Tab-separated table of C-alpha atoms and ligand atoms in Angstrom:
chain	number	residue	atom	x	y	z
A	1102	MET	CA	-8.577	-16.408	5.964
A	1103	ILE	CA	-12.231	-15.620	6.542
A	1104	ASN	CA	-14.532	-14.139	3.947
A	1105	ARG	CA	-16.727	-11.099	4.080
A	1106	LYS	CA	-20.383	-12.043	3.852
A	1107	LYS	CA	-22.246	-11.447	0.608
A	1108	ILE	CA	-24.678	-8.556	0.800
A	1109	TYR	CA	-27.007	-10.181	-1.743
A	1110	ASN	CA	-27.140	-13.927	-1.732
A	1111	PRO	CA	-30.353	-15.391	-3.198
A	1112	SER	CA	-28.847	-18.845	-3.713
A	1113	SER	CA	-28.418	-19.338	0.045
A	1114	GLN	CA	-30.788	-21.827	1.663
A	1115	GLU	CA	-29.320	-21.377	5.145
A	1116	SER	CA	-31.869	-22.191	7.844
A	1117	VAL	CA	-32.144	-20.317	11.116
A	1118	ASN	CA	-30.413	-23.137	13.005
A	1119	GLU	CA	-27.511	-23.084	10.570
A	1120	ARG	CA	-26.760	-19.441	11.314
A	1121	ARG	CA	-23.221	-18.826	12.523
A	1122	ILE	CA	-21.588	-15.861	14.184
A	1123	PHE	CA	-19.070	-15.920	11.379
A	1124	GLY	CA	-18.325	-18.351	8.588
A	1125	GLY	CA	-22.014	-18.812	7.751
A	1126	ASN	CA	-23.736	-18.327	4.408
A	1127	PRO	CA	-26.543	-15.863	5.121
A	1128	THR	CA	-29.099	-14.641	2.607
A	1129	SER	CA	-28.398	-11.214	4.149
A	1130	ILE	CA	-32.120	-10.584	4.426
A	1131	PHE	CA	-33.105	-9.428	7.901
A	1132	GLU	CA	-35.522	-12.267	8.618
A	1133	LEU	CA	-36.189	-11.235	12.169
A	1134	ASN	CA	-39.273	-13.392	12.513
A	1135	LYS	CA	-36.745	-16.165	13.113
A	1136	ILE	CA	-34.026	-15.574	15.679
A	1137	LYS	CA	-31.171	-17.874	16.604
A	1138	TYR	CA	-29.259	-15.626	19.003
A	1139	GLN	CA	-32.065	-14.437	21.254
A	1140	TRP	CA	-29.689	-12.415	23.460
A	1141	ALA	CA	-28.898	-10.248	20.429
A	1142	TYR	CA	-32.507	-9.391	19.761
A	1143	ASN	CA	-33.103	-8.699	23.469
A	1144	LEU	CA	-30.124	-6.385	23.462
A	1145	TRP	CA	-31.424	-4.564	20.381
A	1146	LYS	CA	-34.541	-3.614	22.334
A	1147	VAL	CA	-32.536	-2.404	25.329
A	1148	MET	CA	-30.344	-0.312	23.012
A	1149	LEU	CA	-33.388	1.308	21.421
A	1150	ALA	CA	-34.874	2.087	24.833
A	1151	ASN	CA	-31.616	3.866	25.728
A	1152	SER	CA	-32.033	6.449	22.927
A	1153	TRP	CA	-30.884	9.951	23.851
A	1154	PHE	CA	-29.625	13.135	22.217
A	1155	PRO	CA	-26.518	15.088	23.237
A	1156	GLU	CA	-28.093	18.530	22.683
A	1157	GLU	CA	-30.570	17.837	25.449
A	1158	VAL	CA	-27.870	17.946	28.099
A	1159	ASN	CA	-27.619	21.388	29.615
A	1160	MET	CA	-24.012	22.576	29.289
A	1161	THR	CA	-24.381	26.270	30.179
A	1162	GLN	CA	-22.818	26.035	33.615
A	1163	ASP	CA	-19.892	23.991	32.241
A	1164	LYS	CA	-18.727	26.921	30.144
A	1165	ARG	CA	-18.442	29.066	33.284
A	1166	ASP	CA	-16.872	26.247	35.274
A	1167	TYR	CA	-14.256	25.645	32.596
A	1168	SER	CA	-13.238	29.284	32.350
A	1169	ASP	CA	-13.493	30.248	36.042
A	1170	GLY	CA	-13.908	27.207	38.245
A	1171	LEU	CA	-11.315	24.644	37.169
A	1172	THR	CA	-7.724	24.635	38.365
A	1173	PRO	CA	-5.088	24.636	35.591
A	1174	GLU	CA	-4.483	20.915	36.276
A	1175	GLU	CA	-8.179	20.142	36.063
A	1176	LYS	CA	-8.350	21.923	32.715
A	1177	ILE	CA	-5.424	19.972	31.337
A	1178	GLY	CA	-6.986	16.754	32.608
A	1179	TYR	CA	-10.334	17.643	31.089
A	1180	ASP	CA	-8.770	18.309	27.677
A	1181	ARG	CA	-6.721	15.128	27.747
A	1182	ALA	CA	-9.594	12.934	28.903
A	1183	LEU	CA	-11.831	14.359	26.204
A	1184	ALA	CA	-9.189	13.965	23.482
A	1185	GLN	CA	-8.820	10.301	24.371
A	1186	LEU	CA	-12.580	9.711	24.230
A	1187	ILE	CA	-12.783	11.480	20.870
A	1188	PHE	CA	-10.182	9.131	19.449
A	1189	MET	CA	-11.732	5.957	20.802
A	1190	ASP	CA	-15.274	6.592	19.626
A	1191	SER	CA	-14.028	7.554	16.168
A	1192	LEU	CA	-12.010	4.362	16.007
A	1193	GLN	CA	-14.910	2.267	17.264
A	1194	THR	CA	-17.443	3.584	14.744
A	1195	ASN	CA	-15.203	2.660	11.846
A	1196	ASN	CA	-13.926	-0.543	13.383
A	1197	LEU	CA	-17.397	-1.939	13.971
A	1198	ILE	CA	-18.743	-1.157	10.532
A	1199	ASP	CA	-15.685	-1.621	8.330
A	1200	ASN	CA	-13.709	-4.193	10.271
A	1201	VAL	CA	-15.962	-6.476	12.336
A	1202	ASN	CA	-19.473	-6.420	10.874
A	1203	PRO	CA	-18.484	-7.542	7.341
A	1204	TYR	CA	-17.503	-10.956	8.738
A	1205	VAL	CA	-20.501	-11.450	10.996
A	1206	THR	CA	-23.024	-13.740	9.349
A	1207	SER	CA	-26.018	-13.593	11.701
A	1208	PRO	CA	-28.608	-10.913	10.853
A	1209	GLU	CA	-29.673	-10.339	14.465
A	1210	ILE	CA	-26.045	-9.674	15.377
A	1211	ASN	CA	-25.529	-7.401	12.338
A	1212	LEU	CA	-28.488	-5.438	13.624
A	1213	ILE	CA	-26.934	-4.671	16.998
A	1214	LEU	CA	-23.482	-3.958	15.551
A	1215	VAL	CA	-25.054	-1.332	13.306
A	1216	ARG	CA	-26.840	0.148	16.309
A	1217	GLN	CA	-23.634	0.115	18.307
A	1218	ALA	CA	-21.794	1.925	15.524
A	1219	PHE	CA	-24.575	4.527	15.475
A	1220	GLU	CA	-24.166	5.013	19.223
A	1221	GLU	CA	-20.396	5.453	18.883
A	1222	ALA	CA	-21.111	8.105	16.241
A	1223	LEU	CA	-23.551	9.738	18.662
A	1224	HIS	CA	-20.822	9.765	21.303
A	1225	SER	CA	-18.544	11.548	18.841
A	1226	GLN	CA	-21.255	14.158	18.417
A	1227	SER	CA	-21.586	14.520	22.183
A	1228	TYR	CA	-17.866	15.345	22.423
A	1229	ALA	CA	-18.412	17.996	19.771
A	1230	VAL	CA	-21.222	19.448	21.912
A	1231	MET	CA	-18.912	19.438	24.955
A	1232	VAL	CA	-16.014	21.047	23.090
A	1233	GLU	CA	-18.291	23.663	21.531
A	1234	SER	CA	-19.956	24.528	24.788
A	1235	ILE	CA	-16.734	25.134	26.683
A	1236	SER	CA	-15.616	27.059	23.549
A	1237	ALA	CA	-11.972	27.080	24.525
A	1238	ASN	CA	-9.047	24.972	23.287
A	1239	THR	CA	-11.339	23.591	20.578
A	1240	ASP	CA	-8.715	22.899	17.912
A	1241	GLU	CA	-6.124	21.884	20.492
A	1242	ILE	CA	-8.393	19.203	21.896
A	1243	TYR	CA	-9.171	17.877	18.435
A	1244	GLU	CA	-5.473	17.885	17.486
A	1245	MET	CA	-4.220	16.142	20.619
A	1246	TRP	CA	-4.460	12.646	19.161
A	1247	ARG	CA	-1.714	13.807	16.790
A	1248	THR	CA	0.260	16.220	18.961
A	1249	ASP	CA	0.260	14.562	22.391
A	1250	ILE	CA	2.909	11.836	22.481
A	1251	GLN	CA	1.388	9.973	25.438
A	1252	LEU	CA	-1.979	9.888	23.749
A	1253	ARG	CA	-0.420	8.899	20.457
A	1254	ASN	CA	1.392	5.951	22.038
A	1255	LYS	CA	-1.732	4.780	23.780
A	1256	ASN	CA	-3.778	5.026	20.602
A	1257	ASP	CA	-1.145	3.210	18.542
A	1258	TYR	CA	-1.386	0.310	20.949
A	1259	ILE	CA	-5.194	0.264	20.955
A	1260	ALA	CA	-5.484	0.438	17.175
A	1261	ASN	CA	-2.909	-2.276	16.633
A	1262	VAL	CA	-5.130	-5.298	17.296
A	1263	TYR	CA	-7.856	-3.907	15.058
A	1264	GLU	CA	-5.239	-3.282	12.383
A	1265	GLU	CA	-4.175	-6.934	12.587
A	1266	LEU	CA	-7.717	-7.966	11.697
A	1267	ALA	CA	-7.823	-5.417	8.875
A	1268	VAL	CA	-4.662	-6.686	7.172
A	1269	ASN	CA	-5.047	-10.369	8.015
A	1270	PRO	CA	-8.662	-11.418	8.551
A	1271	THR	CA	-8.623	-14.890	10.103
A	1272	GLU	CA	-10.783	-16.641	12.684
A	1273	SER	CA	-8.231	-15.896	15.371
A	1274	THR	CA	-7.575	-12.228	14.478
A	1275	LEU	CA	-11.351	-11.700	14.514
A	1276	LEU	CA	-11.679	-13.364	17.911
A	1277	LYS	CA	-8.752	-11.330	19.242
A	1278	ALA	CA	-10.429	-8.162	17.968
A	1279	MET	CA	-13.508	-9.152	19.989
A	1280	PHE	CA	-11.427	-9.396	23.144
A	1281	ALA	CA	-9.765	-6.096	22.209
A	1282	ASN	CA	-13.234	-4.652	22.035
A	1283	GLN	CA	-13.894	-5.726	25.632
A	1284	ILE	CA	-10.668	-4.049	26.652
A	1285	LEU	CA	-11.501	-0.846	24.817
A	1286	GLU	CA	-15.086	-0.587	26.052
A	1287	GLY	CA	-14.458	-2.050	29.471
A	1288	ILE	CA	-11.078	-0.625	30.490
A	1289	TYR	CA	-9.794	2.166	28.240
A	1290	PHE	CA	-12.805	4.405	28.718
A	1291	TYR	CA	-12.850	4.233	32.451
A	1292	SER	CA	-10.035	6.485	33.697
A	1293	GLY	CA	-11.596	9.204	31.581
A	1294	PHE	CA	-15.081	8.509	32.937
A	1295	ALA	CA	-13.825	8.464	36.536
A	1296	PHE	CA	-12.078	11.786	35.930
A	1297	PHE	CA	-15.332	13.460	34.815
A	1298	TYR	CA	-17.281	11.982	37.732
A	1299	THR	CA	-14.634	13.131	40.189
A	1300	LEU	CA	-14.902	16.704	38.911
A	1301	ALA	CA	-18.685	16.538	39.116
A	1302	ARG	CA	-18.568	15.173	42.627
A	1303	SER	CA	-16.834	18.369	43.665
A	1304	GLY	CA	-19.569	20.352	41.921
A	1305	LYS	CA	-17.743	21.108	38.665
A	1306	MET	CA	-18.656	20.362	35.044
A	1307	LEU	CA	-21.961	18.723	35.902
A	1308	GLY	CA	-23.210	18.819	32.299
A	1309	SER	CA	-20.112	16.969	31.122
A	1310	ALA	CA	-20.654	14.289	33.748
A	1311	GLN	CA	-24.263	13.960	32.663
A	1312	MET	CA	-23.139	13.454	29.058
A	1313	ILE	CA	-20.688	10.804	30.239
A	1314	ARG	CA	-23.501	9.025	32.112
A	1315	PHE	CA	-25.489	8.688	28.903
A	1316	ILE	CA	-22.416	7.472	27.071
A	1317	GLN	CA	-21.532	4.976	29.765
A	1318	ARG	CA	-25.049	3.558	29.791
A	1319	ASP	CA	-24.572	2.795	26.080
A	1320	GLU	CA	-21.153	1.296	26.734
A	1321	VAL	CA	-22.681	-1.203	29.138
A	1322	THR	CA	-24.737	-2.655	26.270
A	1323	HIS	CA	-21.638	-2.720	24.065
A	1324	LEU	CA	-19.808	-4.722	26.678
A	1325	LEU	CA	-22.717	-7.141	26.841
A	1326	LEU	CA	-22.747	-7.448	23.077
A	1327	PHE	CA	-19.150	-8.613	22.821
A	1328	GLN	CA	-19.308	-10.610	26.027
A	1329	ASN	CA	-22.166	-12.590	24.489
A	1330	LEU	CA	-20.388	-12.899	21.156
A	1331	ILE	CA	-17.345	-14.390	22.863
A	1332	ASN	CA	-19.387	-16.697	25.089
A	1333	SER	CA	-21.522	-17.876	22.144
A	1334	LEU	CA	-18.406	-18.479	20.066
A	1335	LYS	CA	-17.006	-20.634	22.831
A	1336	LYS	CA	-19.871	-23.039	22.266
A	1337	GLU	CA	-19.985	-22.660	18.511
A	1338	MET	CA	-16.265	-22.787	17.732
A	1339	PRO	CA	-14.467	-24.130	20.806
A	1340	HIS	CA	-11.397	-25.011	18.714
A	1341	LEU	CA	-10.567	-21.289	18.426
A	1342	PHE	CA	-9.961	-20.941	22.148
A	1343	THR	CA	-6.496	-22.475	22.161
A	1344	LYS	CA	-4.056	-22.080	25.014
A	1345	ASP	CA	-1.873	-19.842	22.837
A	1346	LEU	CA	-4.766	-17.556	22.015
A	1347	ILE	CA	-5.880	-17.317	25.635
A	1348	ASP	CA	-2.305	-16.565	26.730
A	1349	GLU	CA	-2.190	-13.801	24.164
A	1350	VAL	CA	-5.517	-12.400	25.369
A	1351	ILE	CA	-4.356	-12.408	28.982
A	1352	GLU	CA	-1.215	-10.563	27.975
A	1353	MET	CA	-3.420	-8.015	26.142
A	1354	PHE	CA	-5.343	-7.443	29.371
A	1355	ARG	CA	-2.152	-7.061	31.407
A	1356	GLU	CA	-0.773	-4.546	28.948
A	1357	ALA	CA	-4.110	-2.690	28.880
A	1358	VAL	CA	-3.992	-2.352	32.667
A	1359	ARG	CA	-0.480	-0.891	32.407
A	1360	VAL	CA	-1.420	1.473	29.590
A	1361	GLU	CA	-4.646	2.676	31.215
A	1362	SER	CA	-3.083	3.133	34.651
A	1363	ALA	CA	-0.328	5.257	33.094
A	1364	TRP	CA	-2.959	7.215	31.209
A	1365	GLY	CA	-4.915	7.798	34.411
A	1366	ASP	CA	-1.754	9.242	35.976
A	1367	TYR	CA	-1.244	11.426	32.949
A	1368	ILE	CA	-4.712	12.976	33.022
A	1369	THR	CA	-4.787	13.489	36.801
A	1370	GLN	CA	-1.090	14.497	37.142
A	1371	GLY	CA	-1.296	13.521	40.803
A	1372	ARG	CA	-3.291	16.706	41.394
A	1373	ILE	CA	-6.909	15.573	41.459
A	1374	LEU	CA	-8.352	15.078	44.899
A	1375	GLY	CA	-9.759	11.588	45.367
A	1376	LEU	CA	-8.067	10.067	42.350
A	1377	THR	CA	-4.546	9.017	43.298
A	1378	SER	CA	-2.312	6.730	41.227
A	1379	GLU	CA	-3.031	3.833	43.591
A	1380	ILE	CA	-6.776	4.289	43.349
A	1381	ILE	CA	-6.703	4.528	39.560
A	1382	HIS	CA	-4.528	1.444	39.272
A	1383	GLU	CA	-6.668	-0.611	41.607
A	1384	TYR	CA	-9.840	0.484	39.833
A	1385	ILE	CA	-8.394	-0.537	36.459
A	1386	CYS	CA	-7.337	-3.920	37.903
A	1387	TYR	CA	-10.820	-4.397	39.311
A	1388	LEU	CA	-12.354	-3.642	35.910
A	1389	ALA	CA	-9.959	-6.020	34.139
A	1390	ASP	CA	-10.868	-8.842	36.540
A	1391	ASN	CA	-14.556	-8.182	35.980
A	1392	ARG	CA	-14.246	-8.215	32.167
A	1393	LEU	CA	-12.148	-11.397	32.256
A	1394	THR	CA	-14.455	-13.375	34.509
A	1395	ARG	CA	-17.485	-12.375	32.408
A	1396	VAL	CA	-16.002	-14.362	29.538
A	1397	GLY	CA	-14.939	-17.278	31.697
A	1398	LEU	CA	-11.281	-16.335	32.170
A	1399	PRO	CA	-9.566	-16.159	35.552
A	1400	ALA	CA	-9.235	-12.895	37.481
A	1401	LEU	CA	-5.623	-11.683	37.326
A	1402	TYR	CA	-5.500	-9.196	40.178
A	1403	ASN	CA	-8.220	-10.004	42.722
A	1404	ALA	CA	-8.579	-6.270	43.114
A	1405	ARG	CA	-11.336	-4.654	45.131
A	1406	HIS	CA	-13.370	-1.737	43.860
A	1407	PRO	CA	-11.659	1.318	45.395
A	1408	ILE	CA	-14.184	3.972	44.306
A	1409	LYS	CA	-17.559	2.355	44.757
A	1410	TRP	CA	-19.270	5.747	44.769
A	1411	VAL	CA	-18.629	5.886	40.998
A	1412	ASP	CA	-21.120	3.078	40.341
A	1413	ALA	CA	-24.004	4.902	41.991
A	1414	PHE	CA	-22.851	8.244	40.650
A	1415	SER	CA	-22.766	6.990	37.063
A	1416	SER	CA	-26.110	5.221	37.165
A	1417	PHE	CA	-29.398	6.861	36.229
A	1418	ASN	CA	-31.339	4.366	38.263
A	1419	GLU	CA	-29.641	5.511	41.407
A	1420	GLN	CA	-30.038	9.187	40.573
A	1421	LYS	CA	-33.534	9.190	42.032
A	1422	THR	CA	-33.000	12.557	43.644
A	1423	ASN	CA	-32.460	13.820	40.157
A	1424	PHE	CA	-30.036	16.483	41.184
A	1425	PHE	CA	-28.450	17.126	37.821
A	1426	GLU	CA	-31.094	17.462	35.157
A	1427	GLY	CA	-34.828	17.866	35.204
A	1428	ASN	CA	-35.339	15.390	32.413
A	1429	VAL	CA	-33.059	12.553	33.419
A	1430	THR	CA	-35.752	10.214	34.597
A	1431	ASN	CA	-37.511	10.471	31.235
A	1432	TYR	CA	-34.672	8.457	29.808
A	1433	ALA	CA	-34.384	5.856	32.497
A	1434	LYS	CA	-36.439	3.182	30.844
A	1435	GLY	CA	-35.397	0.344	33.071
A	1436	SER	CA	-32.296	-1.132	34.478
A	1437	ILE	CA	-30.094	-3.648	32.771
A	1438	ASN	CA	-28.924	-6.747	34.503
A	1439	PHE	CA	-25.789	-8.402	33.159
A	1440	ASP	CA	-27.109	-11.763	34.231
A	1441	ASP	CA	-30.154	-11.538	31.963
A	1442	PHE	CA	-27.957	-12.029	28.917
B	1082	LIG	FE1	-18.780	4.983	22.704
B	1083	LIG	FE1	-18.879	1.549	22.807
């Protein structure tokens, strides 16, 4: 079992070099004049520079598109994709604050987990702005996590690993939850994102796609956060990375690829131009390989990126022509390079 950190701990004499990702004995004072995990403090600054507000995205055309421009299949896909995102950001906000952060004993890492949780809450608000602005199917979309069996099954699976940590907090359930985080942020969001970008590429729901761009830019920092946590833990607590645990993690990734590919089929229903089952599956495999190799694990699929246009389409830095929103460039405060962390 691992213990939650004390929130007031004046008897601690822990020095900066003695800080641990978990299992430390912190004073719980944010002594940020001394930093052990420099990547965390660097990331904090990037996260702050990414600040944005959902109300600033212009959604007026989306309302018209949703009522007049979308095919029935596109509408169903839109509702399903949104319902899934609503669930995941709700889960993440609570998971980070109530499940993961209590065990993390480095103040600079607590700092970025709190910021991440704030961003997940902001994403929840952005879905509310999207649902309100299309002003149709509002309650249905918010009820889908309960009423849609496919969504329910997917969510049950996602929540399960986090639940394991909640009922049995050990070093290995915490580490597994960190890998689960990579899967959630790095795989489970992406069929939904690709769906919104595909609609936007055909000129529909441009405000929604813009909202998703802001959200995805945040998610990139969240991926980096947990990628660095896992890679730092490898050095700090190598004994946790047993063959059994790694086998379990690899099986989690394989199952995630199955679950997300099936979900992609469910939201597109084989009726969305440019997003076939094969493309979705290959894209998900490509993402899984990328997430695995970032934490030093072998690629499982050797998949190629089948929809490279998504990367440019989702990035503010490559939206130089600024064809969606007048104010986009105000937010683009610099690019982020995975290799800097
Ligand atoms: Fe999020
Ligand atoms: Fe996230």
